[in-house]
CSV table of C-alpha atoms and ligand atoms in Angstrom, one decimal:
chain,number,residue,atom,x,y,z
A,172,MET,CA,82.0,95.4,57.9
A,173,ASP,CA,85.5,96.4,58.7
A,174,GLN,CA,86.3,99.2,56.3
A,175,SER,CA,90.0,99.3,57.1
A,176,PHE,CA,91.2,96.7,54.6
A,177,ASN,CA,94.4,97.5,52.7
A,178,TYR,CA,94.2,98.8,49.2
A,179,ILE,CA,96.3,100.5,46.6
A,180,ILE,CA,95.0,103.2,44.2
A,181,SER,CA,96.8,104.2,41.1
A,182,PRO,CA,97.4,107.0,40.0
A,183,GLU,CA,97.5,108.3,43.6
A,184,ILE,CA,94.5,110.3,44.6
A,185,SER,CA,95.1,114.1,44.8
A,186,GLU,CA,92.7,116.9,45.4
A,187,PHE,CA,89.8,117.3,43.2
A,188,ARG,CA,90.2,119.8,40.3
A,189,ARG,CA,87.9,122.8,40.5
A,190,PHE,CA,85.5,123.5,37.7
A,191,SER,CA,83.8,126.8,37.2
A,192,PRO,CA,81.3,126.5,35.8
A,193,LYS,CA,80.6,123.0,37.1
A,194,LEU,CA,81.4,120.0,34.9
A,195,LYS,CA,78.1,118.9,33.3
A,196,ILE,CA,77.7,115.2,33.5
A,197,GLY,CA,75.2,112.6,32.4
A,198,VAL,CA,75.0,109.3,34.3
A,199,LEU,CA,74.0,106.0,32.8
A,200,ALA,CA,73.1,103.4,35.4
A,201,SER,CA,71.1,100.1,35.5
A,202,GLY,CA,71.2,99.2,39.1
A,203,ASN,CA,71.1,100.3,42.8
A,204,GLY,CA,73.1,103.4,42.1
A,205,THR,CA,75.6,103.6,45.0
A,206,ASN,CA,78.2,105.1,42.7
A,207,PHE,CA,75.6,107.6,41.4
A,208,GLN,CA,74.8,108.4,45.1
A,209,GLU,CA,78.4,109.1,45.9
A,210,LEU,CA,78.6,111.6,43.0
A,211,ILE,CA,75.4,113.3,44.3
A,212,ASN,CA,76.9,113.4,47.8
A,213,LEU,CA,80.2,114.9,46.7
A,214,SER,CA,78.4,117.4,44.5
A,215,GLU,CA,76.0,118.4,47.3
A,216,LYS,CA,78.9,118.9,49.8
A,217,GLY,CA,80.6,121.1,47.3
A,218,GLU,CA,83.7,118.9,47.1
A,219,LEU,CA,83.3,117.9,43.5
A,220,ASP,CA,82.3,120.6,41.0
A,221,ILE,CA,79.9,118.6,39.0
A,222,GLU,CA,76.4,119.2,37.9
A,223,ILE,CA,74.5,115.9,37.3
A,224,LYS,CA,72.3,117.1,34.4
A,225,VAL,CA,70.5,113.8,33.8
A,226,LEU,CA,70.3,110.1,34.9
A,227,ILE,CA,69.5,107.6,32.2
A,228,THR,CA,68.5,104.1,33.1
A,229,ASN,CA,67.4,101.1,31.2
A,230,LYS,CA,65.6,99.5,34.1
A,231,LYS,CA,62.2,100.8,35.2
A,232,ASP,CA,62.7,99.7,38.8
A,233,ALA,CA,66.4,100.5,39.2
A,234,GLY,CA,67.4,101.9,42.7
A,235,CYS,CA,69.2,104.8,41.0
A,236,ILE,CA,65.8,106.3,40.0
A,237,LYS,CA,64.8,106.9,43.7
A,238,ARG,CA,68.1,108.5,44.3
A,239,ALA,CA,67.6,110.9,41.4
A,240,GLU,CA,64.1,111.7,42.6
A,241,ASN,CA,65.3,112.4,46.2
A,242,VAL,CA,67.4,115.3,45.0
A,243,GLY,CA,65.5,116.4,41.9
A,244,ILE,CA,67.9,115.2,39.2
A,245,PRO,CA,66.0,114.7,35.9
A,246,TYR,CA,65.9,111.1,34.8
A,247,LYS,CA,64.8,109.2,31.8
A,248,ILE,CA,64.0,105.5,31.6
A,249,ILE,CA,64.9,104.2,28.2
A,250,ILE,CA,64.3,100.5,27.8
A,251,GLY,CA,66.1,98.8,25.0
A,252,LYS,CA,65.0,95.2,25.1
A,253,ASP,CA,64.5,94.5,21.4
A,254,PRO,CA,68.1,93.9,19.9
A,255,THR,CA,66.8,94.7,16.4
A,256,LYS,CA,66.0,98.2,17.6
A,257,LYS,CA,69.3,98.9,19.3
A,258,GLU,CA,69.9,102.0,17.1
A,259,VAL,CA,66.5,103.5,18.1
A,260,PHE,CA,67.4,102.9,21.7
A,261,GLU,CA,70.8,104.5,21.5
A,262,LYS,CA,69.4,107.4,19.4
A,263,GLU,CA,67.1,108.2,22.3
A,264,ILE,CA,70.0,108.1,24.8
A,265,ILE,CA,72.1,110.3,22.5
A,266,ASN,CA,69.4,112.8,22.0
A,267,THR,CA,68.8,113.0,25.8
A,268,LEU,CA,72.4,113.5,26.5
A,269,ILE,CA,72.6,116.3,23.8
A,270,GLN,CA,69.4,117.8,25.1
A,271,TYR,CA,71.0,118.1,28.6
A,272,ASP,CA,74.2,119.4,27.0
A,273,VAL,CA,76.5,117.1,29.0
A,274,GLU,CA,80.3,117.3,28.7
A,275,LEU,CA,81.1,113.9,30.2
A,276,ILE,CA,79.1,110.7,30.2
A,277,VAL,CA,79.6,108.4,33.3
A,278,MET,CA,78.6,104.8,33.1
A,279,ALA,CA,78.1,103.9,36.8
A,280,GLY,CA,76.7,100.4,36.8
A,281,TRP,CA,75.4,100.5,33.2
A,282,MET,CA,74.9,96.9,32.2
A,283,LYS,CA,74.2,97.4,28.5
A,284,ILE,CA,76.8,97.1,25.7
A,285,VAL,CA,76.9,100.2,23.6
A,286,THR,CA,77.7,100.2,19.9
A,287,PRO,CA,80.3,102.1,17.9
A,288,PHE,CA,77.4,104.3,16.8
A,289,PHE,CA,76.9,105.6,20.3
A,290,ILE,CA,80.7,105.7,21.2
A,291,ASN,CA,81.6,107.7,18.1
A,292,LYS,CA,79.0,110.4,19.0
A,293,PHE,CA,80.9,111.2,22.2
A,294,LYS,CA,84.5,110.2,21.4
A,295,ASN,CA,86.7,110.3,24.5
A,296,LYS,CA,83.8,111.5,26.6
A,297,ILE,CA,82.5,108.3,28.0
A,298,ILE,CA,83.9,106.6,31.0
A,299,ASN,CA,82.9,103.3,32.7
A,300,ILE,CA,83.5,101.8,36.1
A,301,HIS,CA,84.1,98.0,36.2
A,302,PRO,CA,84.5,95.8,39.3
A,303,SER,CA,87.8,94.1,38.4
A,304,LEU,CA,91.4,94.9,37.6
A,305,LEU,CA,91.0,95.1,33.8
A,306,PRO,CA,91.9,93.5,31.6
A,307,ALA,CA,91.1,90.6,33.9
A,308,TYR,CA,87.4,89.6,34.3
A,309,LYS,CA,85.6,91.6,31.7
A,310,GLY,CA,81.8,91.2,31.4
A,311,GLY,CA,78.9,91.1,33.8
A,312,SER,CA,80.1,88.6,36.5
A,313,ALA,CA,83.5,89.9,37.3
A,314,ILE,CA,83.4,89.7,41.1
A,315,LYS,CA,81.9,86.2,41.0
A,316,GLU,CA,84.5,85.0,38.4
A,317,SER,CA,87.4,86.4,40.5
A,318,LEU,CA,86.2,84.3,43.5
A,319,LEU,CA,85.6,81.2,41.4
A,320,ASN,CA,89.0,81.5,39.9
A,321,GLY,CA,90.7,81.7,43.2
A,322,SER,CA,92.3,85.2,42.4
A,323,LYS,CA,94.2,86.6,45.3
A,324,ILE,CA,94.0,90.2,44.2
A,325,THR,CA,91.2,92.1,42.5
A,326,GLY,CA,89.8,95.5,42.5
A,327,CYS,CA,88.1,98.0,40.2
A,328,SER,CA,88.9,100.1,37.2
A,329,VAL,CA,87.7,103.2,35.5
A,330,HIS,CA,88.4,103.4,31.7
A,331,PHE,CA,87.4,105.2,28.6
A,332,VAL,CA,84.7,103.4,26.7
A,333,GLU,CA,85.9,102.0,23.4
A,334,GLU,CA,84.4,99.6,20.9
A,335,GLU,CA,85.6,96.4,22.6
A,336,VAL,CA,83.7,95.8,25.8
A,337,ASP,CA,85.5,96.6,29.0
A,338,SER,CA,88.6,97.7,27.1
A,339,GLY,CA,89.8,101.2,26.5
A,340,TYR,CA,92.4,103.4,28.1
A,341,LEU,CA,92.6,102.9,31.9
A,342,ILE,CA,92.1,106.1,33.9
A,343,MET,CA,92.4,104.8,37.5
A,344,GLN,CA,92.5,101.4,39.3
A,345,ALA,CA,92.2,100.3,42.9
A,346,ALA,CA,93.5,96.9,44.1
A,347,LEU,CA,92.8,94.9,47.2
A,348,SER,CA,93.6,91.3,48.3
A,349,ILE,CA,90.9,88.7,48.5
A,350,GLN,CA,90.8,87.1,51.9
A,351,ASN,CA,90.0,83.4,52.4
A,352,ASP,CA,86.7,84.2,54.1
A,353,ASP,CA,85.6,86.7,51.5
A,354,ASN,CA,82.3,85.8,49.6
A,355,ILE,CA,80.4,87.6,46.9
A,356,ASN,CA,78.8,89.9,49.4
A,357,THR,CA,81.9,91.0,51.4
A,358,LEU,CA,84.0,91.3,48.3
A,359,THR,CA,81.4,93.4,46.5
A,360,LYS,CA,81.1,95.7,49.4
A,361,LYS,CA,84.9,96.2,49.6
A,362,ILE,CA,85.1,96.8,45.8
A,363,GLN,CA,82.3,99.3,46.0
A,364,ILE,CA,84.1,101.2,48.8
A,365,LEU,CA,87.0,101.6,46.4
A,366,GLU,CA,84.8,102.4,43.4
A,367,HIS,CA,83.3,105.3,45.4
A,368,LYS,CA,86.9,106.6,45.7
A,369,ILE,CA,88.2,106.2,42.1
A,370,LEU,CA,85.1,107.2,40.1
A,371,PRO,CA,84.9,110.7,41.4
A,372,HIS,CA,88.6,111.2,41.1
A,373,SER,CA,88.5,109.8,37.6
A,374,ILE,CA,85.7,112.3,36.7
A,375,SER,CA,87.9,115.1,38.1
A,376,ASN,CA,90.9,114.0,36.1
A,377,VAL,CA,89.0,113.5,32.9
A,378,GLY,CA,87.0,116.7,33.4
A,379,PHE,CA,90.3,118.5,33.6
A,380,LEU,CA,91.4,117.1,30.3
A,381,ILE,CA,88.1,117.9,28.6
A,382,ARG,CA,88.1,121.5,29.9
A,383,SER,CA,91.7,122.0,28.7
A,384,ASN,CA,90.7,120.6,25.3
A,385,PHE,CA,93.3,117.9,25.6
A,386,MET,CA,91.0,115.2,24.4
A,387,GLU,CA,90.2,117.0,21.2
A,388,SER,CA,93.6,116.2,19.8
A,389,TYR,CA,93.0,112.4,20.2
B,436,GAR,C1,79.4,98.5,40.2
B,436,GAR,O1,80.1,97.6,41.1
B,436,GAR,C2,80.1,98.6,38.9
B,436,GAR,O2,81.4,98.4,38.9
B,436,GAR,C3,79.4,97.5,38.1
B,436,GAR,O3,78.0,97.6,38.6
B,436,GAR,C4,78.0,98.0,39.9
B,436,GAR,C5,77.0,99.0,40.1
B,436,GAR,O4,76.8,99.4,41.4
B,436,GAR,N1,79.5,97.6,36.7
B,436,GAR,C6,79.7,96.6,35.9
B,436,GAR,O5,79.7,95.4,36.3
B,436,GAR,C7,79.8,96.9,34.5
B,436,GAR,N2,80.3,95.8,33.7
B,436,GAR,P1,75.9,100.6,41.9
B,436,GAR,O6,74.6,100.5,41.0
B,436,GAR,O7,75.7,100.4,43.3
B,436,GAR,O8,76.7,101.8,41.6
């Protein structure tokens, strides 16, 4: 696919912040894990000073597991199918994140709604990537809905995770125009190219705030 489509990113991308020691992150993912892979790549190349301490997934056959295995990142599969046991499920995730002493939690294709119980444990330390220009198209079918709705512009957003789903303070967004011949596959690919740009930069920006204790005052 032609990767030279036009897009806008805001705020503008600047150089990654440097972290010494590296920023300790925990990744939550349910799917293929291309965003997770991008973080691995940037970390391995020494471009982004992160240490991915642990991957947590809620799907036993998720593609992200293989990606973790390939590079020796510890992972944990925590399945939370029973809605009456959501607290047990979240406690296990919380305990794992505490065990690995993460500073920032990155939801990179995490398709499970988290409760205030979870969010309040890590206030201002959880970010999520979503494939739309929030607040448009919240939920699990954002790309499909943007096409069905005849939107002309869409994109992706990284935001802090707050109680209301796909809400929370926006950290970074990327926008692109939808072409007449775009379909779910082409549009998903274009959006993911942009996701792979804004997620690492959002981590860098938020990491800087965390390290400077800025978030503690909120
Ligand atoms: C990404 O497009 C991400 O925005 C989306 O899942 C995909 C995961 O891709 N997340 C959501 O829809 C959350 N509501 P990946 O597994 O290849 O990184």
